Amino acid sequence: MDAQYGLLFCFHLVSFLNCVFILLKYIFLIFTGKKMAYQKVNADQRAPGHSQYLDNDDLQATALDLEWDMEKELEESGFDQFQLDSAENQNLGHSETIDLDLDSIQPATSPKGRFQRLQEESDYITHYTRSAPKSNRCNFCHLLKILCIATILFIFGILIGYYVHTNCPSDTPSSGTVDPQLYQEILKTIQAEDIKKSFRNLVQLYKSEDDMEISKKIKTQWTSLGLEDVQFVNYSVLLNLPDPSPSTVTLSSSGQCFHPNGQPCSEEARKDSSQDLLYSYAAYSARGILKAEVIDVSYGMADDLKRIRKIKNVTNQIALLKLGKLPLLYKLSLLEKAGFGGVLLYIDPCDLPKTVNPSHDTFMVSLNPGGDPSTPGYPSVALIASFSDGSFRQSRSNLTSLLVQPISASLVAKLISSPKAGTKNDACSPLELPNNEVRVISMQVQTVTKLKTVTNVVGYVMGLTSPDRYIIVGSHHHTAHSYNGQEWASSTAIITAFIRALMSKVKRGWRPDRTIVFCSWGGTAFGNIGSYEWGEDFKKVLQKNVVAYISIHSPLRGNSSLHPVASPSLQQLVVEKNNFNCTRRAQCPETNISSIQIQGDADYFINHLGVPIVQFAYEDIKALEGPSFLSEALFSTRATKIEEMDPSFNLHETITKLSGEVILQIANEPVLPFNAIDIALEVQNNLKGDQPNTHQLLAMASRLRESAELFQSDEMRPANDPKERASNRIRMLNDILQDMEKSFLVKQAPPGFYRNILYHLDEKTSRFSILVEAWEHCKPLASNETLQEALSEVLNSINSAQVYFKAGLDVFRSVLNGKN
């Protein structure tokens, strides 16, 4: 290979230098020949007193030799405009003709000289006759010099070619077959110690209230690693922030006032935990004071509300609500429809692992479904913020009519007159308010709404063969006035570690086939604002070009079990990577890969773009066994807690390498590693069981599977075989693969539910979420029309996917028939 590179380089180098050599010689001959021609012609026209110019035989011979050499060079170079004509000798139009007997050479002459005339008159053609030059010795010397120079350049070119190939980066594109060692060569440079160092450096910035300092740090670091065009993308958005005075809960019977963490209302308590008190709130809740009876609604399920409304009037009362089991926004919508006026939100200690003691922990939740609440559906760019009249913004300081306040479990125990959540025979006793007791409280919710700037940091590595296809890798960073602990530091340290490993390979000349875009989102704690605004800003481009989204949202929520979440089309790839990772570890517990709703910035890409996603995270097994949606609460997890769960940062390293390998394979495989059949199987599995009105859905799902199997066998199998692969059809195939999930986006879903119906509510549910809501959770509030609407949404999605696959097959067949 080295000799081939050297010869190739030598060929181009010699060709170039030879052209330069001939050009220089051509210029030299023109200049010298023109000067000598002037001298020769002028000598004939001078008086006899100046005849010494013509009497000089050496000078005349030199001029003629130069003319001869020039004529020969022009003939060899293919300049056909200089033609030989032995039959005639043209007169140039002068009254006098000069007859010079110079060895029978009779060139045409002009008053200005022959070569200058050729330069000035492009249509002028010289016709002359000549005999061979007097001697061949000069020609032999000339050829010998050219041969020596060419030999030297040939040897010199081989040396330079070898040096360039062995020491300089190669920009040659990928051949379509990926070296299996390539990914490992990149990933082996990822080290746990580097991730730990990066994590600790980021934690030092957490003390700053200005999130711009963190954004600048990330941008500087990514730029120094070589990432291309790293920049800030800013949006002016409406944030709901805690009031300088914390919210309070007061018992009417005793007049005792408590802060959300259960501590008495006092100046001393505020000083001890001022930040915890301020950031224990529900962003975008209604504000005000409400005095009413507290009614225990447990988890706020439809059955709970049905039971309570039979025995009590709930209008303008305060619901005592447990977090979990269903999306918070959905449960709040049910409470709002039922007529409640306020909500005290808490986490039952029995729902958490025994290693966690949140009795006095306060937390934050966001009631924002996504994006800037004042600009729903379109980006909140800086230009919009410049309009003082606010004509482009909706006045939405709160997104619910309910007063919502998160409180600690210790405060709940005081409200129900229970010392704490008890344990009997190692069984946890849930917190409950006795039905025969009445508790009247006064709750005060205080927040402020302000326009603030949310900053995203975005950079990329341009793809080599498909630069218009994007794999987006997203983490998030701390946003001022939010309450999301230190998980953002883990997220940012992991994505930075992968960038470092990737760019070390890119600097040596390699590039992925598709573009990889790295994003650090801002405003995540307030409802994924940064990612939503960026997605709305570039929606048209992203709808067409995004291939996949890799989420690195909250990588470490425990340390006992790896918990991957992936779209159905990517689950097979995740299984392969996880199994390969297991072969490198001594202990590898069984991993359950599922498609469930997750928290974080992947939300927009799943529900508005229909993009396949992958996320790796470590969890506690007990937490997975408990109620879902507890992760909606944002706790103030300290940096020491992260380091306690993963002191060696080996778990961080594992997540970085697993995520990195998936990124590299999606970005570099000729055919996208998506599985069409897995989508059809997932649809059929969601319709299993004793479910009413599903006969038509099952029939449509069967046709979807048939089309997916044909597509898989007729198109994907040959494309994945390099021997059968047709390069002109790969792009068509990948376009179909990347848009498969878009068919499953329904127009509208219940609050908190995914619009992408391929994702379940949790791992305990294996049915379409909107059908679950229609069948079970909305029985007392929904009519038969609601169920029929949900069934129609699912049926249309399955039919759309089946038509999509069939149309893809028809396109390929028509292309094939057209070629034949």
mmCIF file of N, CA and C in Angstrom, residues 189-298:
data_model
loop_
_atom_site.group_PDB
_atom_site.id
_atom_site.type_symbol
_atom_site.label_atom_id
_atom_site.label_comp_id
_atom_site.label_asym_id
_atom_site.label_seq_id
_atom_site.Cartn_x
_atom_site.Cartn_y
_atom_site.Cartn_z
ATOM 1 N N THR A 189 -9.731 4.700 24.557
ATOM 2 C CA THR A 189 -9.105 5.884 25.157
ATOM 3 C C THR A 189 -9.969 6.503 26.256
ATOM 4 N N ILE A 190 -11.199 6.028 26.415
ATOM 5 C CA ILE A 190 -12.085 6.552 27.468
ATOM 6 C C ILE A 190 -11.693 5.933 28.803
ATOM 7 N N GLN A 191 -11.351 6.765 29.763
ATOM 8 C CA GLN A 191 -10.883 6.305 31.064
ATOM 9 C C GLN A 191 -11.738 6.895 32.188
ATOM 10 N N ALA A 192 -12.027 6.073 33.199
ATOM 11 C CA ALA A 192 -12.851 6.511 34.330
ATOM 12 C C ALA A 192 -12.218 7.684 35.063
ATOM 13 N N GLU A 193 -10.908 7.686 35.167
ATOM 14 C CA GLU A 193 -10.226 8.749 35.903
ATOM 15 C C GLU A 193 -10.430 10.099 35.217
ATOM 16 N N ASP A 194 -10.427 10.118 33.900
ATOM 17 C CA ASP A 194 -10.663 11.370 33.172
ATOM 18 C C ASP A 194 -12.080 11.877 33.396
ATOM 19 N N ILE A 195 -13.047 10.952 33.441
ATOM 20 C CA ILE A 195 -14.438 11.350 33.687
ATOM 21 C C ILE A 195 -14.585 11.920 35.086
ATOM 22 N N LYS A 196 -13.931 11.302 36.061
ATOM 23 C CA LYS A 196 -13.994 11.803 37.438
ATOM 24 C C LYS A 196 -13.415 13.215 37.530
ATOM 25 N N LYS A 197 -12.284 13.424 36.884
ATOM 26 C CA LYS A 197 -11.651 14.743 36.924
ATOM 27 C C LYS A 197 -12.551 15.798 36.296
ATOM 28 N N SER A 198 -13.161 15.456 35.168
ATOM 29 C CA SER A 198 -14.074 16.389 34.507
ATOM 30 C C SER A 198 -15.297 16.665 35.375
ATOM 31 N N PHE A 199 -15.820 15.629 36.025
ATOM 32 C CA PHE A 199 -16.983 15.791 36.910
ATOM 33 C C PHE A 199 -16.677 16.761 38.047
ATOM 34 N N ARG A 200 -15.543 16.592 38.680
ATOM 35 C CA ARG A 200 -15.193 17.447 39.809
ATOM 36 C C ARG A 200 -14.962 18.893 39.387
ATOM 37 N N ASN A 201 -14.397 19.076 38.203
ATOM 38 C CA ASN A 201 -14.207 20.443 37.709
ATOM 39 C C ASN A 201 -15.544 21.130 37.452
ATOM 40 N N LEU A 202 -16.507 20.374 36.947
ATOM 41 C CA LEU A 202 -17.818 20.957 36.677
ATOM 42 C C LEU A 202 -18.566 21.274 37.963
ATOM 43 N N VAL A 203 -18.423 20.414 38.956
ATOM 44 C CA VAL A 203 -19.114 20.632 40.228
ATOM 45 C C VAL A 203 -18.673 21.945 40.877
ATOM 46 N N GLN A 204 -17.440 22.336 40.664
ATOM 47 C CA GLN A 204 -16.957 23.589 41.241
ATOM 48 C C GLN A 204 -17.722 24.796 40.719
ATOM 49 N N LEU A 205 -18.299 24.667 39.527
ATOM 50 C CA LEU A 205 -19.044 25.782 38.937
ATOM 51 C C LEU A 205 -20.484 25.836 39.415
ATOM 52 N N TYR A 206 -20.922 24.803 40.135
ATOM 53 C CA TYR A 206 -22.329 24.711 40.542
ATOM 54 C C TYR A 206 -22.708 25.826 41.511
ATOM 55 N N LYS A 207 -21.726 26.346 42.224
ATOM 56 C CA LYS A 207 -22.026 27.371 43.224
ATOM 57 C C LYS A 207 -22.464 28.684 42.592
ATOM 58 N N SER A 208 -22.154 28.860 41.312
ATOM 59 C CA SER A 208 -22.499 30.103 40.642
ATOM 60 C C SER A 208 -23.976 30.121 40.277
ATOM 61 N N GLU A 209 -24.626 31.253 40.504
ATOM 62 C CA GLU A 209 -26.024 31.406 40.117
ATOM 63 C C GLU A 209 -26.167 31.725 38.628
ATOM 64 N N ASP A 210 -25.055 32.062 37.985
ATOM 65 C CA ASP A 210 -25.079 32.397 36.572
ATOM 66 C C ASP A 210 -24.752 31.156 35.750
ATOM 67 N N ASP A 211 -25.753 30.625 35.043
ATOM 68 C CA ASP A 211 -25.518 29.419 34.265
ATOM 69 C C ASP A 211 -24.648 29.678 33.044
ATOM 70 N N MET A 212 -24.466 30.960 32.681
ATOM 71 C CA MET A 212 -23.611 31.271 31.547
ATOM 72 C C MET A 212 -22.169 30.863 31.809
ATOM 73 N N GLU A 213 -21.749 30.891 33.059
ATOM 74 C CA GLU A 213 -20.388 30.475 33.384
ATOM 75 C C GLU A 213 -20.182 28.999 33.063
ATOM 76 N N ILE A 214 -21.177 28.177 33.358
ATOM 77 C CA ILE A 214 -21.089 26.753 33.038
ATOM 78 C C ILE A 214 -21.120 26.550 31.523
ATOM 79 N N SER A 215 -21.987 27.287 30.837
ATOM 80 C CA SER A 215 -22.068 27.168 29.379
ATOM 81 C C SER A 215 -20.744 27.547 28.721
ATOM 82 N N LYS A 216 -20.123 28.604 29.201
ATOM 83 C CA LYS A 216 -18.833 29.022 28.639
ATOM 84 C C LYS A 216 -17.761 27.966 28.878
ATOM 85 N N LYS A 217 -17.803 27.354 30.053
ATOM 86 C CA LYS A 217 -16.834 26.307 30.368
ATOM 87 C C LYS A 217 -16.984 25.129 29.401
ATOM 88 N N ILE A 218 -18.216 24.718 29.165
ATOM 89 C CA ILE A 218 -18.476 23.602 28.250
ATOM 90 C C ILE A 218 -18.043 23.966 26.831
ATOM 91 N N LYS A 219 -18.397 25.157 26.375
ATOM 92 C CA LYS A 219 -18.031 25.586 25.022
ATOM 93 C C LYS A 219 -16.511 25.630 24.852
ATOM 94 N N THR A 220 -15.808 26.168 25.841
ATOM 95 C CA THR A 220 -14.347 26.250 25.766
ATOM 96 C C THR A 220 -13.725 24.858 25.713
ATOM 97 N N GLN A 221 -14.242 23.959 26.524
ATOM 98 C CA GLN A 221 -13.681 22.614 26.566
ATOM 99 C C GLN A 221 -13.935 21.867 25.267
ATOM 100 N N TRP A 222 -15.143 21.944 24.747
ATOM 101 C CA TRP A 222 -15.456 21.253 23.496
ATOM 102 C C TRP A 222 -14.635 21.820 22.338
ATOM 103 N N THR A 223 -14.465 23.130 22.326
ATOM 104 C CA THR A 223 -13.664 23.744 21.260
ATOM 105 C C THR A 223 -12.214 23.298 21.337
ATOM 106 N N SER A 224 -11.670 23.240 22.547
ATOM 107 C CA SER A 224 -10.276 22.829 22.706
ATOM 108 C C SER A 224 -10.064 21.379 22.274
ATOM 109 N N LEU A 225 -11.109 20.564 22.368
ATOM 110 C CA LEU A 225 -11.000 19.168 21.938
ATOM 111 C C LEU A 225 -11.074 19.019 20.426
ATOM 112 N N GLY A 226 -11.447 20.075 19.718
ATOM 113 C CA GLY A 226 -11.468 20.040 18.261
ATOM 114 C C GLY A 226 -12.846 19.964 17.642
ATOM 115 N N LEU A 227 -13.906 20.022 18.459
ATOM 116 C CA LEU A 227 -15.252 19.967 17.912
ATOM 117 C C LEU A 227 -15.486 21.173 17.005
ATOM 118 N N GLU A 228 -16.218 20.964 15.918
ATOM 119 C CA GLU A 228 -16.374 21.994 14.902
ATOM 120 C C GLU A 228 -17.523 22.945 15.232
ATOM 121 N N ASP A 229 -17.258 24.220 15.030
ATOM 122 C CA ASP A 229 -18.283 25.270 15.095
ATOM 123 C C ASP A 229 -19.113 25.197 16.382
ATOM 124 N N VAL A 230 -18.450 25.110 17.524
ATOM 125 C CA VAL A 230 -19.152 25.090 18.803
ATOM 126 C C VAL A 230 -19.690 26.492 19.073
ATOM 127 N N GLN A 231 -20.965 26.593 19.371
ATOM 128 C CA GLN A 231 -21.562 27.916 19.543
ATOM 129 C C GLN A 231 -22.693 27.867 20.560
ATOM 130 N N PHE A 232 -23.048 29.069 21.054
ATOM 131 C CA PHE A 232 -24.200 29.229 21.916
ATOM 132 C C PHE A 232 -25.446 29.438 21.046
ATOM 133 N N VAL A 233 -26.547 28.824 21.466
ATOM 134 C CA VAL A 233 -27.842 29.079 20.843
ATOM 135 C C VAL A 233 -28.769 29.533 21.966
ATOM 136 N N ASN A 234 -29.095 30.815 21.974
ATOM 137 C CA ASN A 234 -29.825 31.424 23.084
ATOM 138 C C ASN A 234 -31.289 31.641 22.740
ATOM 139 N N TYR A 235 -32.141 31.495 23.763
ATOM 140 C CA TYR A 235 -33.560 31.753 23.620
ATOM 141 C C TYR A 235 -34.040 32.529 24.847
ATOM 142 N N SER A 236 -34.867 33.535 24.597
ATOM 143 C CA SER A 236 -35.456 34.312 25.680
ATOM 144 C C SER A 236 -36.797 33.688 26.035
ATOM 145 N N VAL A 237 -36.899 33.126 27.241
ATOM 146 C CA VAL A 237 -38.068 32.320 27.600
ATOM 147 C C VAL A 237 -38.657 32.803 28.920
ATOM 148 N N LEU A 238 -39.879 32.362 29.174
ATOM 149 C CA LEU A 238 -40.593 32.726 30.393
ATOM 150 C C LEU A 238 -40.361 31.637 31.439
ATOM 151 N N LEU A 239 -39.640 31.983 32.508
ATOM 152 C CA LEU A 239 -39.357 31.035 33.581
ATOM 153 C C LEU A 239 -40.181 31.392 34.809
ATOM 154 N N ASN A 240 -40.675 30.353 35.464
ATOM 155 C CA ASN A 240 -41.385 30.508 36.725
ATOM 156 C C ASN A 240 -40.422 30.164 37.850
ATOM 157 N N LEU A 241 -40.031 31.166 38.649
ATOM 158 C CA LEU A 241 -38.977 31.028 39.639
ATOM 159 C C LEU A 241 -39.544 31.141 41.051
ATOM 160 N N PRO A 242 -38.824 30.613 42.044
ATOM 161 C CA PRO A 242 -39.298 30.731 43.425
ATOM 162 C C PRO A 242 -39.239 32.172 43.915
ATOM 163 N N ASP A 243 -40.195 32.511 44.710
ATOM 164 C CA ASP A 243 -40.233 33.847 45.314
ATOM 165 C C ASP A 243 -39.164 33.940 46.403
ATOM 166 N N PRO A 244 -38.623 35.144 46.662
ATOM 167 C CA PRO A 244 -37.648 35.275 47.755
ATOM 168 C C PRO A 244 -38.156 34.773 49.098
ATOM 169 N N SER A 245 -39.478 34.786 49.277
ATOM 170 C CA SER A 245 -40.063 34.231 50.495
ATOM 171 C C SER A 245 -40.607 32.842 50.208
ATOM 172 N N PRO A 246 -40.228 31.829 50.974
ATOM 173 C CA PRO A 246 -40.665 30.458 50.684
ATOM 174 C C PRO A 246 -42.150 30.260 50.934
ATOM 175 N N SER A 247 -42.701 29.249 50.278
ATOM 176 C CA SER A 247 -44.102 28.893 50.480
ATOM 177 C C SER A 247 -44.284 28.275 51.861
ATOM 178 N N THR A 248 -45.508 28.306 52.367
ATOM 179 C CA THR A 248 -45.786 27.809 53.731
ATOM 180 C C THR A 248 -47.080 26.994 53.751
ATOM 181 N N VAL A 249 -47.190 26.144 54.771
ATOM 182 C CA VAL A 249 -48.408 25.379 55.055
ATOM 183 C C VAL A 249 -48.719 25.576 56.541
ATOM 184 N N THR A 250 -49.958 26.021 56.819
ATOM 185 C CA THR A 250 -50.336 26.341 58.197
ATOM 186 C C THR A 250 -51.527 25.485 58.619
ATOM 187 N N LEU A 251 -51.409 24.831 59.787
ATOM 188 C CA LEU A 251 -52.515 24.040 60.346
ATOM 189 C C LEU A 251 -53.508 24.985 61.016
ATOM 190 N N SER A 252 -54.758 24.932 60.562
ATOM 191 C CA SER A 252 -55.770 25.835 61.117
ATOM 192 C C SER A 252 -56.094 25.500 62.570
ATOM 193 N N SER A 253 -56.033 24.232 62.931
ATOM 194 C CA SER A 253 -56.407 23.834 64.290
ATOM 195 C C SER A 253 -55.430 24.345 65.330
ATOM 196 N N SER A 254 -54.158 24.351 65.032
ATOM 197 C CA SER A 254 -53.151 24.762 66.008
ATOM 198 C C SER A 254 -52.447 26.061 65.637
ATOM 199 N N GLY A 255 -52.619 26.503 64.386
ATOM 200 C CA GLY A 255 -51.936 27.712 63.953
ATOM 201 C C GLY A 255 -50.453 27.510 63.661
ATOM 202 N N GLN A 256 -49.984 26.279 63.695
ATOM 203 C CA GLN A 256 -48.578 26.017 63.411
ATOM 204 C C GLN A 256 -48.282 26.223 61.926
ATOM 205 N N CYS A 257 -47.169 26.885 61.683
ATOM 206 C CA CYS A 257 -46.738 27.169 60.316
ATOM 207 C C CYS A 257 -45.499 26.336 60.007
ATOM 208 N N PHE A 258 -45.515 25.743 58.824
ATOM 209 C CA PHE A 258 -44.387 24.885 58.422
ATOM 210 C C PHE A 258 -43.897 25.288 57.028
ATOM 211 N N HIS A 259 -42.577 25.103 56.854
ATOM 212 C CA HIS A 259 -41.995 25.210 55.514
ATOM 213 C C HIS A 259 -42.189 23.873 54.793
ATOM 214 N N PRO A 260 -41.989 23.824 53.482
ATOM 215 C CA PRO A 260 -42.216 22.570 52.746
ATOM 216 C C PRO A 260 -41.396 21.384 53.244
ATOM 217 N N ASN A 261 -40.255 21.633 53.901
ATOM 218 C CA ASN A 261 -39.442 20.517 54.385
ATOM 219 C C ASN A 261 -39.875 20.017 55.758
ATOM 220 N N GLY A 262 -40.932 20.599 56.329
ATOM 221 C CA GLY A 262 -41.436 20.167 57.626
ATOM 222 C C GLY A 262 -40.893 20.959 58.790
ATOM 223 N N GLN A 263 -39.961 21.859 58.554
ATOM 224 C CA GLN A 263 -39.406 22.669 59.626
ATOM 225 C C GLN A 263 -40.351 23.828 59.948
ATOM 226 N N PRO A 264 -40.435 24.222 61.237
ATOM 227 C CA PRO A 264 -41.312 25.348 61.606
ATOM 228 C C PRO A 264 -40.885 26.632 60.899
ATOM 229 N N CYS A 265 -41.846 27.486 60.649
ATOM 230 C CA CYS A 265 -41.560 28.762 59.996
ATOM 231 C C CYS A 265 -40.817 29.668 60.970
ATOM 232 N N SER A 266 -39.551 29.836 60.762
ATOM 233 C CA SER A 266 -38.734 30.709 61.602
ATOM 234 C C SER A 266 -37.555 31.210 60.782
ATOM 235 N N GLU A 267 -37.021 32.342 61.214
ATOM 236 C CA GLU A 267 -35.884 32.914 60.499
ATOM 237 C C GLU A 267 -34.675 31.992 60.578
ATOM 238 N N GLU A 268 -34.513 31.321 61.720
ATOM 239 C CA GLU A 268 -33.365 30.425 61.888
ATOM 240 C C GLU A 268 -33.444 29.239 60.926
ATOM 241 N N ALA A 269 -34.651 28.695 60.752
ATOM 242 C CA ALA A 269 -34.811 27.568 59.830
ATOM 243 C C ALA A 269 -34.548 28.000 58.399
ATOM 244 N N ARG A 270 -34.926 29.208 58.059
ATOM 245 C CA ARG A 270 -34.689 29.698 56.702
ATOM 246 C C ARG A 270 -33.202 29.847 56.420
ATOM 247 N N LYS A 271 -32.450 30.285 57.420
ATOM 248 C CA LYS A 271 -31.010 30.455 57.226
ATOM 249 C C LYS A 271 -30.299 29.120 57.086
ATOM 250 N N ASP A 272 -30.784 28.113 57.827
ATOM 251 C CA ASP A 272 -30.129 26.805 57.784
ATOM 252 C C ASP A 272 -30.316 26.107 56.437
ATOM 253 N N SER A 273 -31.444 26.280 55.832
ATOM 254 C CA SER A 273 -31.716 25.571 54.569
ATOM 255 C C SER A 273 -32.480 26.482 53.617
ATOM 256 N N SER A 274 -31.922 27.663 53.390
ATOM 257 C CA SER A 274 -32.631 28.653 52.582
ATOM 258 C C SER A 274 -32.813 28.177 51.142
ATOM 259 N N GLN A 275 -31.768 27.584 50.549
ATOM 260 C CA GLN A 275 -31.870 27.160 49.153
ATOM 261 C C GLN A 275 -32.889 26.039 48.992
ATOM 262 N N ASP A 276 -32.882 25.078 49.906
ATOM 263 C CA ASP A 276 -33.847 23.980 49.838
ATOM 264 C C ASP A 276 -35.269 24.503 49.954
ATOM 265 N N LEU A 277 -35.463 25.495 50.798
ATOM 266 C CA LEU A 277 -36.806 26.036 50.976
ATOM 267 C C LEU A 277 -37.273 26.767 49.723
ATOM 268 N N LEU A 278 -36.379 27.534 49.130
ATOM 269 C CA LEU A 278 -36.762 28.327 47.969
ATOM 270 C C LEU A 278 -37.071 27.450 46.770
ATOM 271 N N TYR A 279 -36.255 26.410 46.576
ATOM 272 C CA TYR A 279 -36.400 25.604 45.373
ATOM 273 C C TYR A 279 -37.301 24.407 45.566
ATOM 274 N N SER A 280 -38.036 24.343 46.640
ATOM 275 C CA SER A 280 -39.064 23.327 46.817
ATOM 276 C C SER A 280 -40.384 23.924 46.339
ATOM 277 N N TYR A 281 -40.621 23.787 45.052
ATOM 278 C CA TYR A 281 -41.826 24.389 44.487
ATOM 279 C C TYR A 281 -42.180 23.684 43.188
ATOM 280 N N ALA A 282 -43.379 23.999 42.682
ATOM 281 C CA ALA A 282 -43.848 23.466 41.401
ATOM 282 C C ALA A 282 -43.832 24.603 40.395
ATOM 283 N N ALA A 283 -42.911 24.513 39.436
ATOM 284 C CA ALA A 283 -42.803 25.566 38.429
ATOM 285 C C ALA A 283 -44.073 25.636 37.584
ATOM 286 N N TYR A 284 -44.574 26.853 37.385
ATOM 287 C CA TYR A 284 -45.769 27.175 36.599
ATOM 288 C C TYR A 284 -47.059 26.762 37.301
ATOM 289 N N SER A 285 -47.006 26.647 38.630
ATOM 290 C CA SER A 285 -48.231 26.463 39.414
ATOM 291 C C SER A 285 -48.953 27.800 39.544
ATOM 292 N N ALA A 286 -50.236 27.705 39.866
ATOM 293 C CA ALA A 286 -50.965 28.929 40.206
ATOM 294 C C ALA A 286 -50.424 29.483 41.519
ATOM 295 N N ARG A 287 -50.585 30.804 41.727
ATOM 296 C CA ARG A 287 -50.083 31.453 42.944
ATOM 297 C C ARG A 287 -51.256 31.943 43.787
ATOM 298 N N GLY A 288 -51.003 32.038 45.080
ATOM 299 C CA GLY A 288 -52.026 32.579 45.960
ATOM 300 C C GLY A 288 -52.108 31.837 47.286
ATOM 301 N N ILE A 289 -53.219 32.064 47.984
ATOM 302 C CA ILE A 289 -53.470 31.450 49.292
ATOM 303 C C ILE A 289 -54.803 30.717 49.222
ATOM 304 N N LEU A 290 -54.842 29.516 49.737
ATOM 305 C CA LEU A 290 -56.066 28.727 49.747
ATOM 306 C C LEU A 290 -56.211 28.068 51.110
ATOM 307 N N LYS A 291 -57.362 28.286 51.741
ATOM 308 C CA LYS A 291 -57.684 27.638 53.007
ATOM 309 C C LYS A 291 -58.827 26.662 52.759
ATOM 310 N N ALA A 292 -58.546 25.368 52.991
ATOM 311 C CA ALA A 292 -59.557 24.360 52.680
ATOM 312 C C ALA A 292 -59.217 23.066 53.398
ATOM 313 N N GLU A 293 -60.119 22.100 53.248
ATOM 314 C CA GLU A 293 -59.921 20.783 53.848
ATOM 315 C C GLU A 293 -58.959 19.959 52.988
ATOM 316 N N VAL A 294 -58.117 19.182 53.660
ATOM 317 C CA VAL A 294 -57.199 18.287 52.969
ATOM 318 C C VAL A 294 -57.883 16.945 52.755
ATOM 319 N N ILE A 295 -57.905 16.484 51.513
ATOM 320 C CA ILE A 295 -58.516 15.201 51.176
ATOM 321 C C ILE A 295 -57.433 14.309 50.585
ATOM 322 N N ASP A 296 -57.262 13.135 51.168
ATOM 323 C CA ASP A 296 -56.249 12.183 50.698
ATOM 324 C C ASP A 296 -56.770 11.462 49.455
ATOM 325 N N VAL A 297 -56.091 11.695 48.337
ATOM 326 C CA VAL A 297 -56.508 11.063 47.079
ATOM 327 C C VAL A 297 -55.530 9.964 46.669
ATOM 328 N N SER A 298 -54.626 9.590 47.559
ATOM 329 C CA SER A 298 -53.631 8.559 47.285
ATOM 330 C C SER A 298 -52.814 8.925 46.027
#
